[in-house]
Short mmCIF file of C-alpha atoms and ligand atoms in Angstrom, two decimals:
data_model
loop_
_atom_site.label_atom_id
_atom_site.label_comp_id
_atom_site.label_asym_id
_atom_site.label_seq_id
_atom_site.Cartn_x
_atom_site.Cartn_y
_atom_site.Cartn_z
CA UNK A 11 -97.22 35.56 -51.31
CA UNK A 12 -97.69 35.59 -47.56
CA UNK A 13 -94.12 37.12 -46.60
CA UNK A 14 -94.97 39.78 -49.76
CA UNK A 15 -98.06 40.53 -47.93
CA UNK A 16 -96.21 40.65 -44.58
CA UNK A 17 -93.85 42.96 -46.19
CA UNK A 18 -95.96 45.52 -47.43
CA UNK A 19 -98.61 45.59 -44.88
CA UNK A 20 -95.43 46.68 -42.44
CA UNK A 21 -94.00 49.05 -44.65
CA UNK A 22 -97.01 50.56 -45.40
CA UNK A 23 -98.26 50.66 -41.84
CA UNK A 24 -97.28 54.43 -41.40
CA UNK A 25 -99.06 55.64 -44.29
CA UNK A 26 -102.05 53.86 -43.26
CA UNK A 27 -101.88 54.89 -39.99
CA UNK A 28 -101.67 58.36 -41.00
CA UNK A 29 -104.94 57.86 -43.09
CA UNK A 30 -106.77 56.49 -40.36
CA UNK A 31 -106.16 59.51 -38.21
CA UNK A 32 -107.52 61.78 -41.19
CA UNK A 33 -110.50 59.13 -41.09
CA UNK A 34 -110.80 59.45 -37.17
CA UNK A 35 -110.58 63.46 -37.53
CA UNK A 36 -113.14 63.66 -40.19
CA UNK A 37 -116.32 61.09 -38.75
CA UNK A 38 -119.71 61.28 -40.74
CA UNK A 39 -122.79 59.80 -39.44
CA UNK A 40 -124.23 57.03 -40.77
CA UNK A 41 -125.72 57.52 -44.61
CA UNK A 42 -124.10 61.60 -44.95
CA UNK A 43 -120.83 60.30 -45.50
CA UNK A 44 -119.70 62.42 -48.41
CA UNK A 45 -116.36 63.36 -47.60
CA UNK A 46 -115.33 59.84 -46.36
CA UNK A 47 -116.14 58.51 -49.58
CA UNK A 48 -114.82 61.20 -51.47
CA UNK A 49 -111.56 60.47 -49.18
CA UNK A 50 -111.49 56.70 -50.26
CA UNK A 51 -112.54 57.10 -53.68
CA UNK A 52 -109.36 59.54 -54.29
CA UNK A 53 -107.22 56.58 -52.54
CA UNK A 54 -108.26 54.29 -54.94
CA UNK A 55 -107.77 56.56 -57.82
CA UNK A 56 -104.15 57.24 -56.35
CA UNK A 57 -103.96 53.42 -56.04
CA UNK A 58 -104.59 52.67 -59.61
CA UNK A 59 -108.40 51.30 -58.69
CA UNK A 60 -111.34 51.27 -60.94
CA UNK A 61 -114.36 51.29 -58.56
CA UNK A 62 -117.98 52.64 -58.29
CA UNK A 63 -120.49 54.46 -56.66
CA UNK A 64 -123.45 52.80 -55.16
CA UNK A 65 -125.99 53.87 -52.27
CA UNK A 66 -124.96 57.73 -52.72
CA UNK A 67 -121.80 57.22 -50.85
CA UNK A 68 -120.78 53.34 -50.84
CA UNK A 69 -117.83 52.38 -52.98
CA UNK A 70 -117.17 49.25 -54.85
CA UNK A 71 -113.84 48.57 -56.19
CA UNK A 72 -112.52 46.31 -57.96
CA UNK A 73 -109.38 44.22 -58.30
CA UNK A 74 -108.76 41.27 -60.90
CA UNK A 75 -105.51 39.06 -60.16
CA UNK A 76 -104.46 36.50 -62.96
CA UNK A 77 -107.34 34.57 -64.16
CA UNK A 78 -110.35 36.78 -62.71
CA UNK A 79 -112.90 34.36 -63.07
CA UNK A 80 -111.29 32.24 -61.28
CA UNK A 81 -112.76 32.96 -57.92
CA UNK A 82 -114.22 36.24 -56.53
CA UNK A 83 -113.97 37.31 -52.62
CA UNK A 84 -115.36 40.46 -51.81
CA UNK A 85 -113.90 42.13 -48.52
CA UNK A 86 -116.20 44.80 -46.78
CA UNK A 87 -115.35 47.77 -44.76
CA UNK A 88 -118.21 50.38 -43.04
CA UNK A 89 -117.48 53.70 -42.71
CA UNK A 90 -120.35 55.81 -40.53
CA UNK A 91 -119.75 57.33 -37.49
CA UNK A 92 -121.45 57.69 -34.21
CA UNK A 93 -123.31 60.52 -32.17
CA UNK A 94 -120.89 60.74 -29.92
CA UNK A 95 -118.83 63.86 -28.30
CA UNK A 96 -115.36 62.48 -28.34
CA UNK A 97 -113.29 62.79 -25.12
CA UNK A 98 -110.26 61.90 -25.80
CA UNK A 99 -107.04 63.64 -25.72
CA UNK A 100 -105.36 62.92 -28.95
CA UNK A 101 -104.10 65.05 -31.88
CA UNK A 102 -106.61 63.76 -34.04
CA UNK A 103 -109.37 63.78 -32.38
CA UNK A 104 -112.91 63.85 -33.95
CA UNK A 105 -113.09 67.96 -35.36
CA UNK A 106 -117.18 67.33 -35.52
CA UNK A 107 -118.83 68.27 -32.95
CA UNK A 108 -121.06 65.44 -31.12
CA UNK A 109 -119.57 63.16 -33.93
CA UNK A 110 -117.20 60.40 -33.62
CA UNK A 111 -115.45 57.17 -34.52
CA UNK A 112 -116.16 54.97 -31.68
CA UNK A 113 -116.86 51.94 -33.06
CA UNK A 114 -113.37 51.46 -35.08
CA UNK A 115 -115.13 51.79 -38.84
CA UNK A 116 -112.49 54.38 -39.42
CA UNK A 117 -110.02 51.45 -38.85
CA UNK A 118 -112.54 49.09 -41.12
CA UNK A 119 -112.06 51.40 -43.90
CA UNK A 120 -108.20 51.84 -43.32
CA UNK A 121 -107.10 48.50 -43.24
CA UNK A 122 -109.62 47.69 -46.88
CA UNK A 123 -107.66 50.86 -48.43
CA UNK A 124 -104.55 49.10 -47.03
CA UNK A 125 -105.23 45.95 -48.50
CA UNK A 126 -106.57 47.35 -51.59
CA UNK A 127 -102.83 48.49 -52.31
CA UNK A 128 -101.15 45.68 -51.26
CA UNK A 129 -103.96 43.15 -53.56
CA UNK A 130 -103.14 45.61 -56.63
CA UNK A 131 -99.53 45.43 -56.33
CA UNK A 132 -99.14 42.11 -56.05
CA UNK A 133 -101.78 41.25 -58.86
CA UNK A 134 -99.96 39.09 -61.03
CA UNK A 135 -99.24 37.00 -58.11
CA UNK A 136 -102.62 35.58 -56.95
CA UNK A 137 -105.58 34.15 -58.89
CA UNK A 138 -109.01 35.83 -58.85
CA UNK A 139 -111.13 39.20 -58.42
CA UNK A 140 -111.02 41.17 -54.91
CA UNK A 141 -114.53 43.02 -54.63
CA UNK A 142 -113.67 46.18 -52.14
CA UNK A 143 -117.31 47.18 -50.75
CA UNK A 144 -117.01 49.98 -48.51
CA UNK A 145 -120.51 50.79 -47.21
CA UNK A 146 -122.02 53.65 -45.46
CA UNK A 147 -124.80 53.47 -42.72
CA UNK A 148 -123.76 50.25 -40.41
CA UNK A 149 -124.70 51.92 -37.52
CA UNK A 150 -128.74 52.75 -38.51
CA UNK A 151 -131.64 51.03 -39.40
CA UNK A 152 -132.04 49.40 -42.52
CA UNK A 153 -128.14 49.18 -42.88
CA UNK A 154 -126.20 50.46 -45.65
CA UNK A 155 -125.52 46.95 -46.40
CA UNK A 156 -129.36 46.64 -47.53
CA UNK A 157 -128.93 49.24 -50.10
CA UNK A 158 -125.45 48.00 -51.45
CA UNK A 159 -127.38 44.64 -52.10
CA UNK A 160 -130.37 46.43 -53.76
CA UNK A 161 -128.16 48.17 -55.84
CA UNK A 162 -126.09 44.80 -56.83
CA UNK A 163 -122.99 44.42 -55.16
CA UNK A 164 -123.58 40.72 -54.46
CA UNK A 165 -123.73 40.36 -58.65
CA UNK A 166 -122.11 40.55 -61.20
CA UNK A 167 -119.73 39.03 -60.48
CA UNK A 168 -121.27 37.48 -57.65
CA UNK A 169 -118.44 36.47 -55.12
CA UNK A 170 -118.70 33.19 -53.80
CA UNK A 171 -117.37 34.57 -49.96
CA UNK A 172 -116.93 38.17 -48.21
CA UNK A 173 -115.15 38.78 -45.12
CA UNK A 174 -115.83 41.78 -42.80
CA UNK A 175 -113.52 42.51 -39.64
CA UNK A 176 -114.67 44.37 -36.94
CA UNK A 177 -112.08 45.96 -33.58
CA UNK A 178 -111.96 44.03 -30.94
CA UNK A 179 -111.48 46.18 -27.90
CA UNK A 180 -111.56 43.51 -25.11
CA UNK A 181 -108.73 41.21 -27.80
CA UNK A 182 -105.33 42.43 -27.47
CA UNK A 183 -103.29 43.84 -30.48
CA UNK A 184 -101.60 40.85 -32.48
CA UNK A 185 -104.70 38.28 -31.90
CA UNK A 186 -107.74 37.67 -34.33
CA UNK A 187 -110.70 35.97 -33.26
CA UNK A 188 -112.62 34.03 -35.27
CA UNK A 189 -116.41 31.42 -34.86
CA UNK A 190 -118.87 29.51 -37.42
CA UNK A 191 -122.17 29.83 -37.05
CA UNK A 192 -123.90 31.97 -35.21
CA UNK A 193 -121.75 35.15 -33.99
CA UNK A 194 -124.24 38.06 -33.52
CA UNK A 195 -128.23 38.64 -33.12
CA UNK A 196 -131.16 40.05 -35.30
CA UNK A 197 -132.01 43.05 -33.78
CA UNK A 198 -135.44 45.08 -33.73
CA UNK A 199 -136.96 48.19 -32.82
CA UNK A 200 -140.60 47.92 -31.13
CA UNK A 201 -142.55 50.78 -30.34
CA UNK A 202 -145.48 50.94 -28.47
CA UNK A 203 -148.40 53.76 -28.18
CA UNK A 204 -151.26 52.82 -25.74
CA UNK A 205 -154.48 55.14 -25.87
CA UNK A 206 -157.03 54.99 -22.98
CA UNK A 207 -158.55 57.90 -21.51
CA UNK A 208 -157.42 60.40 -18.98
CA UNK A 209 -159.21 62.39 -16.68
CA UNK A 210 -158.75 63.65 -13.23
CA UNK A 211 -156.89 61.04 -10.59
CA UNK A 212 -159.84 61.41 -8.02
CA UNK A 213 -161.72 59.86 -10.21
CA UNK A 214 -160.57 56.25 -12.10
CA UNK A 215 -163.64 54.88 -12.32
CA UNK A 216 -164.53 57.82 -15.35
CA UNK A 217 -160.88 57.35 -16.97
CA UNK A 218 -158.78 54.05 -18.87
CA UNK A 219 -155.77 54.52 -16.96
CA UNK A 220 -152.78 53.32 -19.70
CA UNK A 221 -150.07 53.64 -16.91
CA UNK A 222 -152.13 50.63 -15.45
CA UNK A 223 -152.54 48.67 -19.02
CA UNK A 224 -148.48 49.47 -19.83
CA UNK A 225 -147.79 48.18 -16.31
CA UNK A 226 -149.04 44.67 -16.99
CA UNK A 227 -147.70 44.73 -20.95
CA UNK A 228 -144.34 45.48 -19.53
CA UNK A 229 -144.76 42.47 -18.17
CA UNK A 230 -146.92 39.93 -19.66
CA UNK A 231 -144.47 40.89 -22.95
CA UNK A 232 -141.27 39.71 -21.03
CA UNK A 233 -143.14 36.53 -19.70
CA UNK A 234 -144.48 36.05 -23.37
CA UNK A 235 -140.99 35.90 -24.50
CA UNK A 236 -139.43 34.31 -21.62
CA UNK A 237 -141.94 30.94 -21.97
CA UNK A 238 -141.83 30.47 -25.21
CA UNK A 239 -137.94 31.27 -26.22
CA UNK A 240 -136.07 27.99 -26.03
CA UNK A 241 -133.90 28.70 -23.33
CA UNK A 242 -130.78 27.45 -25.51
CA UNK A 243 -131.59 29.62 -28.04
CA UNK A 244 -130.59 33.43 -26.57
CA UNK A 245 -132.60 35.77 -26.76
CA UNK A 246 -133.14 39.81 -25.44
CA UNK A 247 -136.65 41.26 -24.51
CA UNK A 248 -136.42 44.44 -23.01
CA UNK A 249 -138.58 47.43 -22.70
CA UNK A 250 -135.99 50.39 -22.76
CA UNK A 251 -138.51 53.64 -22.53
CA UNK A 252 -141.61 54.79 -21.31
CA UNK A 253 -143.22 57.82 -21.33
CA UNK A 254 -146.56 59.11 -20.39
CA UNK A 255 -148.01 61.99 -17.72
CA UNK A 256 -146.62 64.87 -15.63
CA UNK A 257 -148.42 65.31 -12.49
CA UNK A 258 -149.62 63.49 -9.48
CA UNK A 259 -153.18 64.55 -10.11
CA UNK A 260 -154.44 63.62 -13.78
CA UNK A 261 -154.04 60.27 -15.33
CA UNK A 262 -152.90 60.73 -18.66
CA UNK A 263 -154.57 59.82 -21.86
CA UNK A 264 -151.40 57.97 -23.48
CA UNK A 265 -148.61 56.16 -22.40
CA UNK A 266 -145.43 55.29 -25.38
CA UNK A 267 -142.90 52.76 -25.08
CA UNK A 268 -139.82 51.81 -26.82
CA UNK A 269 -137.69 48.18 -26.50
CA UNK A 270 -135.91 46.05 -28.04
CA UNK A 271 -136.06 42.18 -29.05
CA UNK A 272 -132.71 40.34 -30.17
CA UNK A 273 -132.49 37.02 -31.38
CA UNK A 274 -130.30 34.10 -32.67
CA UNK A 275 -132.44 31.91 -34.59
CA UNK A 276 -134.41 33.37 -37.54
CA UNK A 277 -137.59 30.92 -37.46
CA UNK A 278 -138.17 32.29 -33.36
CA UNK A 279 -137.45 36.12 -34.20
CA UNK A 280 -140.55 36.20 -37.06
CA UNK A 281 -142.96 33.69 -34.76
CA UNK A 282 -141.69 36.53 -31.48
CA UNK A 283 -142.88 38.83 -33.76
CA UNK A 284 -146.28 37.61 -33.87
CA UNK A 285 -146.33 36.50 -30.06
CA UNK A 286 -145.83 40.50 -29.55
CA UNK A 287 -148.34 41.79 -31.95
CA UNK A 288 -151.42 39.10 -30.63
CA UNK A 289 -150.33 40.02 -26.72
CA UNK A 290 -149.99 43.30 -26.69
CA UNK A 291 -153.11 43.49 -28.99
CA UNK A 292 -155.31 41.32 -26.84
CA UNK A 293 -153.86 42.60 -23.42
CA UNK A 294 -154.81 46.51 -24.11
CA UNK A 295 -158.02 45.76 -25.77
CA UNK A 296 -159.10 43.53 -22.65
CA UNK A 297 -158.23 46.64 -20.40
CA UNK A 298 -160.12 49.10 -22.18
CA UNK A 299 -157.40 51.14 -24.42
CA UNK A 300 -156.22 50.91 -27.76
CA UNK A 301 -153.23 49.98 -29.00
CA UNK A 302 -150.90 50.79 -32.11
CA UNK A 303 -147.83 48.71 -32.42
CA UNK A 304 -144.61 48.53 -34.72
CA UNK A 305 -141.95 46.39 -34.52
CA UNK A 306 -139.43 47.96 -36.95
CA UNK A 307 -137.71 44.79 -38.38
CA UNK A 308 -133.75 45.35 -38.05
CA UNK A 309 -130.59 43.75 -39.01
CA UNK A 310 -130.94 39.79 -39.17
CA UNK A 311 -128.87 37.79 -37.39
CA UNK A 312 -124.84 37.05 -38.76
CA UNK A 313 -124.14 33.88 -39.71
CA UNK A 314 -120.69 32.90 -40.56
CA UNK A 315 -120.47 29.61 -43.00
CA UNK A 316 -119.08 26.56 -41.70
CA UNK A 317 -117.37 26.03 -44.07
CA UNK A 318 -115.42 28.90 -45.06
CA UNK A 319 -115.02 29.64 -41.60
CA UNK A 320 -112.90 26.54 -40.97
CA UNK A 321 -110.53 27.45 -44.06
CA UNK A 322 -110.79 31.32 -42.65
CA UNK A 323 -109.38 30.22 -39.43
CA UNK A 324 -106.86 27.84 -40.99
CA UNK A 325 -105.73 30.67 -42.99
CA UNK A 326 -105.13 33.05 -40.19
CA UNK A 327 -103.31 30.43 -38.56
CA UNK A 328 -101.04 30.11 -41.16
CA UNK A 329 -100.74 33.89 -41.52
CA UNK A 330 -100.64 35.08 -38.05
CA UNK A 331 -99.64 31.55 -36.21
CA UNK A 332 -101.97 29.42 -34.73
CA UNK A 333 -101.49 30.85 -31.24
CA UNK A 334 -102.61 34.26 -32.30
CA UNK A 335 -105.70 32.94 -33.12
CA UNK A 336 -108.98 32.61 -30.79
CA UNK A 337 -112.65 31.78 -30.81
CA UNK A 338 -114.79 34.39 -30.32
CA UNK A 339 -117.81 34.66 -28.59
CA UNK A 340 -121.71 35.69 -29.34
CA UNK A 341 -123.05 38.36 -28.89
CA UNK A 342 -126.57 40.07 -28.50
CA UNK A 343 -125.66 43.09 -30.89
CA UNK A 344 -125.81 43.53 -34.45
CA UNK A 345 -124.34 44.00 -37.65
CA UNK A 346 -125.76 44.48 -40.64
CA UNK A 347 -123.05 42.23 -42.44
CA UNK A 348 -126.06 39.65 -41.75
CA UNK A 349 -127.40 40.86 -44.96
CA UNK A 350 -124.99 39.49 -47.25
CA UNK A 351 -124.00 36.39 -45.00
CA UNK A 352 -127.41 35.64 -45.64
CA UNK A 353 -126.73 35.55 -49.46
CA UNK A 354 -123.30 34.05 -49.80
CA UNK A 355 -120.93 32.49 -47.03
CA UNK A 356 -119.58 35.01 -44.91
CA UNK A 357 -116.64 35.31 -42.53
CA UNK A 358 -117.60 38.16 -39.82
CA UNK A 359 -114.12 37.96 -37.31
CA UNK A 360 -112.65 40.07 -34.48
CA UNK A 361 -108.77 41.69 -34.98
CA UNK A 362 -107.33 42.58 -31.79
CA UNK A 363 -107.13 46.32 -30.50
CA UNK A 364 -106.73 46.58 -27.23
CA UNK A 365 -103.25 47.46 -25.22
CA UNK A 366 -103.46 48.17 -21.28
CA UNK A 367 -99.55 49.64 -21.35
CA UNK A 368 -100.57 52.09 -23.99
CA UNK A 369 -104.12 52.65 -22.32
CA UNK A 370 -105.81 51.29 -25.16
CA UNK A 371 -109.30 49.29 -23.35
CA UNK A 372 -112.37 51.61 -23.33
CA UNK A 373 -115.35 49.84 -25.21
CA UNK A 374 -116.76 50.57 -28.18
CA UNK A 375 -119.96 52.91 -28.42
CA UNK A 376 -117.91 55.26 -25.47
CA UNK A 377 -116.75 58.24 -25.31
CA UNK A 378 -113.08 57.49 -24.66
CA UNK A 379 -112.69 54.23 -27.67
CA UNK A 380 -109.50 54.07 -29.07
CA UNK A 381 -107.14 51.39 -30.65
CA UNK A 382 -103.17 50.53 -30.68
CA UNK A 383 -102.77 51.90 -33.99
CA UNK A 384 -100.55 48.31 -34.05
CA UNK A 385 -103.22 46.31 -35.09
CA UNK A 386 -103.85 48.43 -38.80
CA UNK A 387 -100.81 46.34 -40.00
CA UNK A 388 -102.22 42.81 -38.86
CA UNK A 389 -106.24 44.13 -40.37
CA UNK A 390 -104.34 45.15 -43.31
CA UNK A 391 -102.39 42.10 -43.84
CA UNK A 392 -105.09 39.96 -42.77
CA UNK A 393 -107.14 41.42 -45.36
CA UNK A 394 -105.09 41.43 -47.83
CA UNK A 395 -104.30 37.33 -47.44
CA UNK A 396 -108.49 36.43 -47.01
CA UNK A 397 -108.61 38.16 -50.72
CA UNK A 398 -105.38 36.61 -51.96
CA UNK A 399 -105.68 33.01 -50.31
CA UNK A 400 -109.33 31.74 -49.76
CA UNK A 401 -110.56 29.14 -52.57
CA UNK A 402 -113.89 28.71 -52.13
NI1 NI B 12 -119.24 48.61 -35.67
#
């Protein structure tokens, strides 16, 4: 099974390579991505693939080896783009304006469609059901992978594992990299209006000055968090905008603020929550203003089972060769693949993109991302042996 795999996921390489450039071409931001699903859902009709539709433009597809009930494993792809004006100079560069794939989903949902032909070819050779979830809306707040869940694509069946990948940019082409536990942070929006009362600068005394009151939240808010976090347990504060006034003569009557707070551990993020709200609360009120809050409760943190993890990496070993494989490490950003993990065991992992000959090392979220087109035959094959191999 593993050298029909390897096979396959090399001669099919062009082909997929091909459709990943349409993909890169043709970005979509996050939740309006009609013609990337109707893009994959003709693939999967050309592959001989019954799927269907779920959250408007998410696709679920289905694959049943010999003796279906066996085991199911779904494998997940995203598929939103950023707002991003692409700069690179490439013949398929992004033809939207101010839209882009810079965050490798186009490669996400190339190497799923890959596998999805290999899995169905081979399907008298491996035991089991292959879930394909391709999801819109990774990229913004609540997730598409929220709505896939709502609308039942943990159930029936219900796999018992899914397995995302995501490009690695700082990984070289040919590695994978892999971690249990903990690999990436809850992540949540806070915003911030403070009202006082503004009048002319001569004269304070008459006025609630919120530049003042946001000058001390700013930072009693980071102290709040920095004393009570366990300092083994990471976390991000961080007020990222503030706006109030436009002259040197009139204090202003509002001031609005915008941040962030990241976490790693699920029990500190909801009891930060409430550390925020009673501060901030209690801090404006004592100055004089009034305050309205909202934290706008984002992805939750990714947690990658134990054990499936250790039989992931054992399995890539095997696949790839043990000295292809790496630990990853955590990060502070977020995925919305938390959602499921949080509902079955989940395997998040890292394939290898980057390639300093070919130029191949700008970061993801930039202007200039781009992979070694190399590494769509190791996601595809990779793929394709997670769905094929895993017993769990
Ligand atoms: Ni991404």
């Amino acid at each position: 099974m593993k050298s029909r795999i390897k096979e396959l996921a090399k001669k099919y390489a062009p082909e997929f390579i091909s459709i990943r450039q349409h993909l890169h071409a043709h970005p979509e931001l996050s939740y309006v991505e009609f013609e990337t699903s109707k893009f994959i859902q003709a693939k999967l009709k050309e592959f001989g693939i019954e799927y269907e539709i779920k959250a408007t433009t998410g696709i679920v597809g289905v694959i049943k080896g010999k003796n279906p009930s066996k085991k199911i494993i779904a494998l997940r792809a995203d598929m939103d783009a950023l707002p991003i004006q692409e700069e690179n100079v490439i013949d398929y560069k992004s033809k939207n304006d101010g839209v882009m794939h810079a965050c490798g989903h186009d490669v996400h949902t190339t190497c799923l469609l890959g596998a999805a032909k290999i899995l169905n070819e081979l399907k008298n050779e491996w035991e089991g059901t292959v879930k394909l979830i391709f999801q819109p809306g990774e990229e913004k707040n609540p997730g598409g992978a929220s709505y896939m869940i709502k609308e039942g694509v943990l159930e029936n069946p219900k796999p018992s594992a899914i397995f995302a990948m995501h490009v690695h940019p700082g990984l070289p082409t040919g590695k994978l990299s892999f971690r249990s536990g903990k690999v990436m942070a809850s992540a949540d929006e806070i915003y911030i209006t403070i009202n006082g009362k503004g009048g002319h600068a001569a004269s304070p005394h008459l006025c609630i000055d919120p530049i003042l009151i946001a000058s001390h939240l700013i930072i009693s808010l980071q102290q709040i968090i920095s004393r009570n976090a366990n300092p083994l347990n990471p976390t991000v504060f961080s007020i990222t905008s503030i706006h109030a006034g436009a002259t040197t003569n009139i204090i202003p009557n509002q001031v609005k603020l915008m941040g962030t707070f990241r976490a790693m551990d699920e029990e500190w993020r909801k009891k930060a929550h409430e550390l925020i709200t009673k501060n901030a609360t209690e801090l404006v009120q004592s100055m004089g203003g009034e305050i309205e809050l909202k934290i706008d409760v984002g992805y939750p943190t990714v947690y990658n089972n134990e054990a499936l993890n250790t039989q992931a990496i054992s399995a890539a070993a095997e696949f790839m060769g043990s000295e292809n494989i790496q630990e990853t490490e955590i990060r502070m950003g977020a995925e919305d693949f938390g959602y499921y993990a949080q509902l079955i065991p989940g395997c998040f992992y890292r394939v290898g993109v980057m390639n300093k000959e070919k130029g191949f090392v700008a970061g993801v979220h930039t202007s200039k991302f781009d992979v070694d087109e190399d590494a769509i035959e190791t996601g595809i094959g990779m793929m394709a042996w997670f769905g094929s191999s895993i017993n769990s």
